[in-house]
Amino acid sequence: MAPIRLLTARLRSVALFLLAAISIEAFTVAGGATARPPNLLFIFADDLTCQALSTYGESRHLLETPNIDRLAREGMRFDRCLVTNSICGPSRATILTGKYSHKNGFYNNANCRFDAAQPTFPKMLQEAGWQTAVIGKWHLGSAPTGFDHWQILPGQGIYYNPPMITAAGKQVERGYVTDVITDRSIEWLRQRDHHRPFLLMTQHKAPHREWSPAIRHLGWDGDRSHPEPPTLLDDFAGRSRAVRDHDMGLDRSFTALDAKFELPPGIDGDDLVAWNAYYEPRNDAFRAADPAGRDLVRWRYQRYLHDYLACVKAIDESVGRLLDELDREGIADETVVVLSSDQGFFLGEHGWFDKRWIFEESVRTPLIVRSPGLTRPGSHCDRIVSLIDFAPTFLALAGLPVPPDMQGRPLQPLLAERANADWRKSLYYHYYEFPEPHHVRPHRGVITERHKLVHYEGDLDEWELLDRAVDPTETRSFHADPAYADTLRELRAELDRLRHEVDDLGPVPSEAYGTAPLPEPPSAADRGDGAGQGT
Ligand code: CA
């Protein structure tokens, strides 16, 4: 049997070489000269939001992220990369497939499992001769496909001494999760076949809840008081019931684990001693002061910001180490680096943590692309781009065709700052998971450069119209304002057009919401006012 196995392996290797040669042959740069096909390094974080990155220049100036700043200085920063369903698993499925949740079948984190048989961009790159690897958080229920090498966290993973899974089984990796994922990524880079291009997806767990920092970053802020957002104590006056009816506020669903009154899983030894030395005196002071009401929200906000931003510091260091590794090997000029996250996150805006909503902090995610020879250093782009564009962009970068059923578009015209690039002016959004966790109503809507029109599905059947030019913090709905009648009509027509374009016209399957059916909308007779009719 051994010779047959050897022969099979040899044939596969020859086939891969030929495919790679064909791809290399097909790869040309704009001027027509043949270039080496690029390596693709995708650095991906979980719940990393623009407000935490100094390159995005948020008014609170919460954190310096010098390595991510460096990447932006050397490439292009996208200022309005928007997600299509602001939650972890669905965003990952959308990135892999270039499709909305209703097309790739992954609607929510509660009961969905990624159909690993469907086409993905890593599979297409692998078939074309790229070496492919994913290291870190996967969170799609099924084992990765389309990767020569994978090493993933089970489920959400843990911060300290995380177990990781490979095709060979599970084993505990000693260390802090962000460092472990970076170490394994660099090791894979060093041992890869240096004669073929690669796709490496380095996918961090951080800064996902419960926001546990690396021990070296405890107390990084010197107990500074982080500036509060203007909406920290939002009372939601002038907003829909759907928004008021949430369960994701610092005032209500912040757990003992979130607050670090409970030990995070996996921590031990010297790390545990240092962890206690940092948190316990501060927890004692909290117990002595026993804050309540607004004071409690403010205390939690400060604890949350210390921990979340500390996690981002480790992500920033990881970006620096990976960029340095490309430099060390001398392949920075033939490697496209893409930094992004599966969605944004609320850092106290509206009194919230978490994501899910169509509102700006959660729907907007960081995106920085350094593509040597294509992106102008220090450039930025304010057009509406989205996670559906990632797979088409990677394929186009590799010189491969983009399948027509992918719903996004290659970003190349924007990356090249092509004047008058024909580009979308609006994006369709659809969120499903309800009621657990966080009790955020399923909603769909249209996002334009200035406005959002949102429909909350189910029993409330409410609409909101947001105007970022007038109300950048999104604290008012103009849906019932007669001055917005024309805008409302246009947005309804645009939402209708987009629903047709993305083919999201049919009824939502009941399992899309998660583990419980969505409450029925009231009948027109019960409501008696005709509101909620329309698109
Ligand atoms: Ca996430």
PDB file of C-alpha atoms and ligand atoms in Angstrom, residues 44-48 86-89 91-92 109 137 139 156 205 208 341-345 355, ligand 1:
ATOM      1  CA  PHE A  44      -8.853  39.068  11.856  1.00  0.00           C
ATOM      2  CA  ALA A  45     -10.078  40.007  15.317  1.00  0.00           C
ATOM      3  CA  ASP A  46     -13.376  39.327  17.059  1.00  0.00           C
ATOM      4  CA  ASP A  47     -15.463  42.322  18.156  1.00  0.00           C
ATOM      5  CA  LEU A  48     -12.660  44.788  17.399  1.00  0.00           C
ATOM      6  CA  SER A  86     -23.606  42.030  13.091  1.00  0.00           C
ATOM      7  CA  ILE A  87     -22.663  38.877  14.952  1.00  0.00           C
ATOM      8  CA  CYS A  88     -19.698  36.501  14.978  1.00  0.00           C
ATOM      9  CA  GLY A  89     -20.543  33.250  13.149  1.00  0.00           C
ATOM     10  CA  SER A  91     -19.966  37.380   9.647  1.00  0.00           C
ATOM     11  CA  ARG A  92     -17.389  34.608   9.336  1.00  0.00           C
ATOM     12  CA  ASN A 109     -24.727  31.637  16.696  1.00  0.00           C
ATOM     13  CA  LYS A 137     -10.986  31.331  16.283  1.00  0.00           C
ATOM     14  CA  HIS A 139     -16.621  29.343  15.534  1.00  0.00           C
ATOM     15  CA  GLN A 156     -15.494  30.719  21.524  1.00  0.00           C
ATOM     16  CA  LYS A 205     -10.448  35.500  19.850  1.00  0.00           C
ATOM     17  CA  HIS A 208     -14.397  39.201  22.592  1.00  0.00           C
ATOM     18  CA  SER A 341     -12.997  42.199  12.438  1.00  0.00           C
ATOM     19  CA  ASP A 342     -16.292  40.301  12.277  1.00  0.00           C
ATOM     20  CA  GLN A 343     -18.148  43.447  13.361  1.00  0.00           C
ATOM     21  CA  GLY A 344     -17.755  46.553  15.468  1.00  0.00           C
ATOM     22  CA  PHE A 345     -18.746  46.854  19.125  1.00  0.00           C
ATOM     23  CA  LYS A 355     -23.063  44.462  18.800  1.00  0.00           C
TER      24      LYS A 355
HETATM   25 CA    CA B   1     -17.695  38.932  16.974  1.00  0.00          CA
END
